[in-house]
Amino acid sequence: MAFPRLDELTNNIKKLQPKTDSVDQAVYDLLINTAIDKIINDVVAFTNLPAAELPPVLDTTILLKLSGWFTDAGVFMTANDRHTGAVTSVKEGDTQINYGNPQNALQSLGSVSFIDNDFKSFLSRYRRIRGWKYD
């Protein structure tokens, strides 16, 4: 992927979603990099723009979408926080509560759609029609 501001985006998401002691560094880096690749590929697929041509104005929205997903999924919570937030499922009967964790987040990342209706409206301004020649 030839996204020109990849290092800056990676550094900024790492500042917003710092690594906790309960997360291995390799897993942390893998999740960050995979999530960034996923959202950029989603934006490229929707806009029909090459990654190298994505305008800088999209960076903030991409950053906020990623940070929101990490927070909502409870990916980088500390061990203590994990028991008080980010419940991913509750089962009735035999009580079972599942909390978000990095391994589950990586597995679910493939089915996550970062391109919701609000983001589509925003991205539509930059969308190109396939097959047209642009100078």
mmCIF file with all atom_site columns, C-alpha atoms in Angstrom:
data_model
loop_
_atom_site.group_PDB
_atom_site.id
_atom_site.type_symbol
_atom_site.label_atom_id
_atom_site.label_alt_id
_atom_site.label_comp_id
_atom_site.label_asym_id
_atom_site.label_entity_id
_atom_site.label_seq_id
_atom_site.pdbx_PDB_ins_code
_atom_site.Cartn_x
_atom_site.Cartn_y
_atom_site.Cartn_z
_atom_site.occupancy
_atom_site.B_iso_or_equiv
_atom_site.pdbx_formal_charge
_atom_site.auth_seq_id
_atom_site.auth_comp_id
_atom_site.auth_asym_id
_atom_site.auth_atom_id
_atom_site.pdbx_PDB_model_num
ATOM 1   C CA . MET A 1 1   ? 0.000   0.000   0.000   1.00 0.00 ? 1   MET A CA 1
ATOM 2   C CA . ALA A 1 2   ? 1.423   3.357   -1.001  1.00 0.00 ? 2   ALA A CA 1
ATOM 3   C CA . PHE A 1 3   ? -0.366  5.604   1.485   1.00 0.00 ? 3   PHE A CA 1
ATOM 4   C CA . PRO A 1 4   ? 1.964   8.617   1.787   1.00 0.00 ? 4   PRO A CA 1
ATOM 5   C CA . ARG A 1 5   ? 1.090   9.555   5.387   1.00 0.00 ? 5   ARG A CA 1
ATOM 6   C CA . LEU A 1 6   ? 1.128   6.022   6.811   1.00 0.00 ? 6   LEU A CA 1
ATOM 7   C CA . ASP A 1 7   ? 3.823   6.699   9.434   1.00 0.00 ? 7   ASP A CA 1
ATOM 8   C CA . GLU A 1 8   ? 2.050   9.816   10.682  1.00 0.00 ? 8   GLU A CA 1
ATOM 9   C CA . LEU A 1 9   ? -1.304  8.015   10.868  1.00 0.00 ? 9   LEU A CA 1
ATOM 10  C CA . THR A 1 10  ? 0.297   5.072   12.688  1.00 0.00 ? 10  THR A CA 1
ATOM 11  C CA . ASN A 1 11  ? 2.006   7.346   15.219  1.00 0.00 ? 11  ASN A CA 1
ATOM 12  C CA . ASN A 1 12  ? -1.191  9.282   15.859  1.00 0.00 ? 12  ASN A CA 1
ATOM 13  C CA . ILE A 1 13  ? -3.337  6.181   16.412  1.00 0.00 ? 13  ILE A CA 1
ATOM 14  C CA . LYS A 1 14  ? -0.697  4.829   18.779  1.00 0.00 ? 14  LYS A CA 1
ATOM 15  C CA . LYS A 1 15  ? -0.914  8.073   20.773  1.00 0.00 ? 15  LYS A CA 1
ATOM 16  C CA . LEU A 1 16  ? -4.703  7.823   20.964  1.00 0.00 ? 16  LEU A CA 1
ATOM 17  C CA . GLN A 1 17  ? -4.670  4.088   21.718  1.00 0.00 ? 17  GLN A CA 1
ATOM 18  C CA . PRO A 1 18  ? -1.538  3.441   23.816  1.00 0.00 ? 18  PRO A CA 1
ATOM 19  C CA . LYS A 1 19  ? -0.288  -0.074  24.464  1.00 0.00 ? 19  LYS A CA 1
ATOM 20  C CA . THR A 1 20  ? -1.226  -1.467  27.848  1.00 0.00 ? 20  THR A CA 1
ATOM 21  C CA . ASP A 1 21  ? 0.790   -3.916  29.943  1.00 0.00 ? 21  ASP A CA 1
ATOM 22  C CA . SER A 1 22  ? -1.723  -6.677  29.200  1.00 0.00 ? 22  SER A CA 1
ATOM 23  C CA . VAL A 1 23  ? -1.040  -6.528  25.439  1.00 0.00 ? 23  VAL A CA 1
ATOM 24  C CA . ASP A 1 24  ? 2.073   -7.992  23.829  1.00 0.00 ? 24  ASP A CA 1
ATOM 25  C CA . GLN A 1 25  ? 4.004   -5.487  21.670  1.00 0.00 ? 25  GLN A CA 1
ATOM 26  C CA . ALA A 1 26  ? 3.871   -7.727  18.581  1.00 0.00 ? 26  ALA A CA 1
ATOM 27  C CA . VAL A 1 27  ? 0.087   -8.153  18.921  1.00 0.00 ? 27  VAL A CA 1
ATOM 28  C CA . TYR A 1 28  ? -0.328  -4.403  19.490  1.00 0.00 ? 28  TYR A CA 1
ATOM 29  C CA . ASP A 1 29  ? 1.652   -3.540  16.351  1.00 0.00 ? 29  ASP A CA 1
ATOM 30  C CA . LEU A 1 30  ? -0.167  -6.184  14.309  1.00 0.00 ? 30  LEU A CA 1
ATOM 31  C CA . LEU A 1 31  ? -3.578  -4.867  15.356  1.00 0.00 ? 31  LEU A CA 1
ATOM 32  C CA . ILE A 1 32  ? -2.674  -1.249  14.673  1.00 0.00 ? 32  ILE A CA 1
ATOM 33  C CA . ASN A 1 33  ? -1.162  -2.019  11.270  1.00 0.00 ? 33  ASN A CA 1
ATOM 34  C CA . THR A 1 34  ? -3.950  -4.383  10.213  1.00 0.00 ? 34  THR A CA 1
ATOM 35  C CA . ALA A 1 35  ? -6.685  -1.920  11.225  1.00 0.00 ? 35  ALA A CA 1
ATOM 36  C CA . ILE A 1 36  ? -4.969  0.897   9.329   1.00 0.00 ? 36  ILE A CA 1
ATOM 37  C CA . ASP A 1 37  ? -4.577  -1.279  6.236   1.00 0.00 ? 37  ASP A CA 1
ATOM 38  C CA . LYS A 1 38  ? -8.234  -2.313  6.481   1.00 0.00 ? 38  LYS A CA 1
ATOM 39  C CA . ILE A 1 39  ? -9.663  1.190   6.711   1.00 0.00 ? 39  ILE A CA 1
ATOM 40  C CA . ILE A 1 40  ? -7.409  2.565   3.976   1.00 0.00 ? 40  ILE A CA 1
ATOM 41  C CA . ASN A 1 41  ? -8.329  -0.347  1.702   1.00 0.00 ? 41  ASN A CA 1
ATOM 42  C CA . ASP A 1 42  ? -12.022 0.265   2.466   1.00 0.00 ? 42  ASP A CA 1
ATOM 43  C CA . VAL A 1 43  ? -11.663 3.955   1.601   1.00 0.00 ? 43  VAL A CA 1
ATOM 44  C CA . VAL A 1 44  ? -9.721  3.136   -1.587  1.00 0.00 ? 44  VAL A CA 1
ATOM 45  C CA . ALA A 1 45  ? -12.387 0.616   -2.630  1.00 0.00 ? 45  ALA A CA 1
ATOM 46  C CA . PHE A 1 46  ? -15.206 3.091   -2.022  1.00 0.00 ? 46  PHE A CA 1
ATOM 47  C CA . THR A 1 47  ? -13.606 6.156   -3.604  1.00 0.00 ? 47  THR A CA 1
ATOM 48  C CA . ASN A 1 48  ? -11.812 4.356   -6.469  1.00 0.00 ? 48  ASN A CA 1
ATOM 49  C CA . LEU A 1 49  ? -8.767  6.493   -5.691  1.00 0.00 ? 49  LEU A CA 1
ATOM 50  C CA . PRO A 1 50  ? -5.300  4.978   -5.384  1.00 0.00 ? 50  PRO A CA 1
ATOM 51  C CA . ALA A 1 51  ? -4.025  5.066   -1.797  1.00 0.00 ? 51  ALA A CA 1
ATOM 52  C CA . ALA A 1 52  ? -1.288  7.481   -2.838  1.00 0.00 ? 52  ALA A CA 1
ATOM 53  C CA . GLU A 1 53  ? -3.926  9.966   -4.026  1.00 0.00 ? 53  GLU A CA 1
ATOM 54  C CA . LEU A 1 54  ? -6.160  9.970   -0.944  1.00 0.00 ? 54  LEU A CA 1
ATOM 55  C CA . PRO A 1 55  ? -6.423  13.618  0.157   1.00 0.00 ? 55  PRO A CA 1
ATOM 56  C CA . PRO A 1 56  ? -4.995  14.629  3.546   1.00 0.00 ? 56  PRO A CA 1
ATOM 57  C CA . VAL A 1 57  ? -8.424  15.884  4.604   1.00 0.00 ? 57  VAL A CA 1
ATOM 58  C CA . LEU A 1 58  ? -9.471  12.239  5.070   1.00 0.00 ? 58  LEU A CA 1
ATOM 59  C CA . ASP A 1 59  ? -6.726  11.545  7.618   1.00 0.00 ? 59  ASP A CA 1
ATOM 60  C CA . THR A 1 60  ? -8.571  13.003  10.602  1.00 0.00 ? 60  THR A CA 1
ATOM 61  C CA . THR A 1 61  ? -11.743 11.087  9.866   1.00 0.00 ? 61  THR A CA 1
ATOM 62  C CA . ILE A 1 62  ? -9.797  7.868   9.351   1.00 0.00 ? 62  ILE A CA 1
ATOM 63  C CA . LEU A 1 63  ? -7.964  8.450   12.631  1.00 0.00 ? 63  LEU A CA 1
ATOM 64  C CA . LEU A 1 64  ? -11.198 9.063   14.546  1.00 0.00 ? 64  LEU A CA 1
ATOM 65  C CA . LYS A 1 65  ? -12.920 6.021   12.994  1.00 0.00 ? 65  LYS A CA 1
ATOM 66  C CA . LEU A 1 66  ? -10.004 3.778   13.994  1.00 0.00 ? 66  LEU A CA 1
ATOM 67  C CA . SER A 1 67  ? -9.734  5.182   17.488  1.00 0.00 ? 67  SER A CA 1
ATOM 68  C CA . GLY A 1 68  ? -13.477 4.793   17.973  1.00 0.00 ? 68  GLY A CA 1
ATOM 69  C CA . TRP A 1 69  ? -13.363 1.168   16.863  1.00 0.00 ? 69  TRP A CA 1
ATOM 70  C CA . PHE A 1 70  ? -10.479 0.343   19.208  1.00 0.00 ? 70  PHE A CA 1
ATOM 71  C CA . THR A 1 71  ? -12.295 2.010   22.109  1.00 0.00 ? 71  THR A CA 1
ATOM 72  C CA . ASP A 1 72  ? -15.691 0.452   21.364  1.00 0.00 ? 72  ASP A CA 1
ATOM 73  C CA . ALA A 1 73  ? -14.159 -3.009  20.979  1.00 0.00 ? 73  ALA A CA 1
ATOM 74  C CA . GLY A 1 74  ? -12.180 -2.569  24.213  1.00 0.00 ? 74  GLY A CA 1
ATOM 75  C CA . VAL A 1 75  ? -9.076  -3.825  22.486  1.00 0.00 ? 75  VAL A CA 1
ATOM 76  C CA . PHE A 1 76  ? -6.376  -2.122  24.536  1.00 0.00 ? 76  PHE A CA 1
ATOM 77  C CA . MET A 1 77  ? -7.994  -2.060  27.954  1.00 0.00 ? 77  MET A CA 1
ATOM 78  C CA . THR A 1 78  ? -5.956  -2.857  31.007  1.00 0.00 ? 78  THR A CA 1
ATOM 79  C CA . ALA A 1 79  ? -6.669  -6.099  32.838  1.00 0.00 ? 79  ALA A CA 1
ATOM 80  C CA . ASN A 1 80  ? -8.558  -4.185  35.548  1.00 0.00 ? 80  ASN A CA 1
ATOM 81  C CA . ASP A 1 81  ? -10.594 -2.146  33.080  1.00 0.00 ? 81  ASP A CA 1
ATOM 82  C CA . ARG A 1 82  ? -11.453 -5.270  31.113  1.00 0.00 ? 82  ARG A CA 1
ATOM 83  C CA . HIS A 1 83  ? -13.774 -6.425  33.886  1.00 0.00 ? 83  HIS A CA 1
ATOM 84  C CA . THR A 1 84  ? -15.682 -3.145  33.985  1.00 0.00 ? 84  THR A CA 1
ATOM 85  C CA . GLY A 1 85  ? -16.232 -2.333  30.324  1.00 0.00 ? 85  GLY A CA 1
ATOM 86  C CA . ALA A 1 86  ? -16.402 -3.435  26.707  1.00 0.00 ? 86  ALA A CA 1
ATOM 87  C CA . VAL A 1 87  ? -18.752 -6.344  27.241  1.00 0.00 ? 87  VAL A CA 1
ATOM 88  C CA . THR A 1 88  ? -18.950 -8.123  23.912  1.00 0.00 ? 88  THR A CA 1
ATOM 89  C CA . SER A 1 89  ? -21.661 -10.629 24.820  1.00 0.00 ? 89  SER A CA 1
ATOM 90  C CA . VAL A 1 90  ? -23.826 -11.791 27.683  1.00 0.00 ? 90  VAL A CA 1
ATOM 91  C CA . LYS A 1 91  ? -25.396 -15.235 27.766  1.00 0.00 ? 91  LYS A CA 1
ATOM 92  C CA . GLU A 1 92  ? -28.546 -15.967 29.763  1.00 0.00 ? 92  GLU A CA 1
ATOM 93  C CA . GLY A 1 93  ? -28.919 -19.118 31.829  1.00 0.00 ? 93  GLY A CA 1
ATOM 94  C CA . ASP A 1 94  ? -25.438 -20.121 32.834  1.00 0.00 ? 94  ASP A CA 1
ATOM 95  C CA . THR A 1 95  ? -24.046 -16.640 33.279  1.00 0.00 ? 95  THR A CA 1
ATOM 96  C CA . GLN A 1 96  ? -21.284 -15.907 30.817  1.00 0.00 ? 96  GLN A CA 1
ATOM 97  C CA . ILE A 1 97  ? -19.848 -12.483 30.083  1.00 0.00 ? 97  ILE A CA 1
ATOM 98  C CA . ASN A 1 98  ? -17.218 -11.978 27.400  1.00 0.00 ? 98  ASN A CA 1
ATOM 99  C CA . TYR A 1 99  ? -14.978 -8.937  27.337  1.00 0.00 ? 99  TYR A CA 1
ATOM 100 C CA . GLY A 1 100 ? -13.141 -7.512  24.355  1.00 0.00 ? 100 GLY A CA 1
ATOM 101 C CA . ASN A 1 101 ? -9.538  -8.528  23.862  1.00 0.00 ? 101 ASN A CA 1
ATOM 102 C CA . PRO A 1 102 ? -6.885  -8.093  21.177  1.00 0.00 ? 102 PRO A CA 1
ATOM 103 C CA . GLN A 1 103 ? -7.107  -11.628 19.798  1.00 0.00 ? 103 GLN A CA 1
ATOM 104 C CA . ASN A 1 104 ? -10.890 -11.425 19.316  1.00 0.00 ? 104 ASN A CA 1
ATOM 105 C CA . ALA A 1 105 ? -10.558 -7.961  17.824  1.00 0.00 ? 105 ALA A CA 1
ATOM 106 C CA . LEU A 1 106 ? -8.092  -9.192  15.202  1.00 0.00 ? 106 LEU A CA 1
ATOM 107 C CA . GLN A 1 107 ? -10.434 -12.035 14.254  1.00 0.00 ? 107 GLN A CA 1
ATOM 108 C CA . SER A 1 108 ? -13.424 -9.706  13.963  1.00 0.00 ? 108 SER A CA 1
ATOM 109 C CA . LEU A 1 109 ? -11.549 -7.010  12.030  1.00 0.00 ? 109 LEU A CA 1
ATOM 110 C CA . GLY A 1 110 ? -12.290 -8.722  8.718   1.00 0.00 ? 110 GLY A CA 1
ATOM 111 C CA . SER A 1 111 ? -16.019 -8.300  9.191   1.00 0.00 ? 111 SER A CA 1
ATOM 112 C CA . VAL A 1 112 ? -15.868 -4.715  10.474  1.00 0.00 ? 112 VAL A CA 1
ATOM 113 C CA . SER A 1 113 ? -17.204 -2.096  8.093   1.00 0.00 ? 113 SER A CA 1
ATOM 114 C CA . PHE A 1 114 ? -15.634 1.268   8.726   1.00 0.00 ? 114 PHE A CA 1
ATOM 115 C CA . ILE A 1 115 ? -17.644 2.785   5.879   1.00 0.00 ? 115 ILE A CA 1
ATOM 116 C CA . ASP A 1 116 ? -20.935 3.661   7.583   1.00 0.00 ? 116 ASP A CA 1
ATOM 117 C CA . ASN A 1 117 ? -23.553 6.001   6.100   1.00 0.00 ? 117 ASN A CA 1
ATOM 118 C CA . ASP A 1 118 ? -22.012 9.169   7.562   1.00 0.00 ? 118 ASP A CA 1
ATOM 119 C CA . PHE A 1 119 ? -18.570 8.237   6.280   1.00 0.00 ? 119 PHE A CA 1
ATOM 120 C CA . LYS A 1 120 ? -20.052 7.358   2.857   1.00 0.00 ? 120 LYS A CA 1
ATOM 121 C CA . SER A 1 121 ? -21.570 10.831  2.650   1.00 0.00 ? 121 SER A CA 1
ATOM 122 C CA . PHE A 1 122 ? -18.204 12.364  3.451   1.00 0.00 ? 122 PHE A CA 1
ATOM 123 C CA . LEU A 1 123 ? -16.265 10.098  1.060   1.00 0.00 ? 123 LEU A CA 1
ATOM 124 C CA . SER A 1 124 ? -18.726 10.678  -1.792  1.00 0.00 ? 124 SER A CA 1
ATOM 125 C CA . ARG A 1 125 ? -17.112 14.092  -2.352  1.00 0.00 ? 125 ARG A CA 1
ATOM 126 C CA . TYR A 1 126 ? -13.885 12.349  -3.352  1.00 0.00 ? 126 TYR A CA 1
ATOM 127 C CA . ARG A 1 127 ? -15.331 9.366   -5.202  1.00 0.00 ? 127 ARG A CA 1
ATOM 128 C CA . ARG A 1 128 ? -14.297 8.731   -8.785  1.00 0.00 ? 128 ARG A CA 1
ATOM 129 C CA . ILE A 1 129 ? -16.266 6.860   -11.408 1.00 0.00 ? 129 ILE A CA 1
ATOM 130 C CA . ARG A 1 130 ? -14.426 3.788   -12.609 1.00 0.00 ? 130 ARG A CA 1
ATOM 131 C CA . GLY A 1 131 ? -13.287 3.836   -16.197 1.00 0.00 ? 131 GLY A CA 1
ATOM 132 C CA . TRP A 1 132 ? -13.151 7.620   -16.507 1.00 0.00 ? 132 TRP A CA 1
ATOM 133 C CA . LYS A 1 133 ? -9.847  9.269   -17.378 1.00 0.00 ? 133 LYS A CA 1
ATOM 134 C CA . TYR A 1 134 ? -8.787  11.828  -14.767 1.00 0.00 ? 134 TYR A CA 1
ATOM 135 C CA . ASP A 1 135 ? -5.894  14.208  -15.320 1.00 0.00 ? 135 ASP A CA 1
#
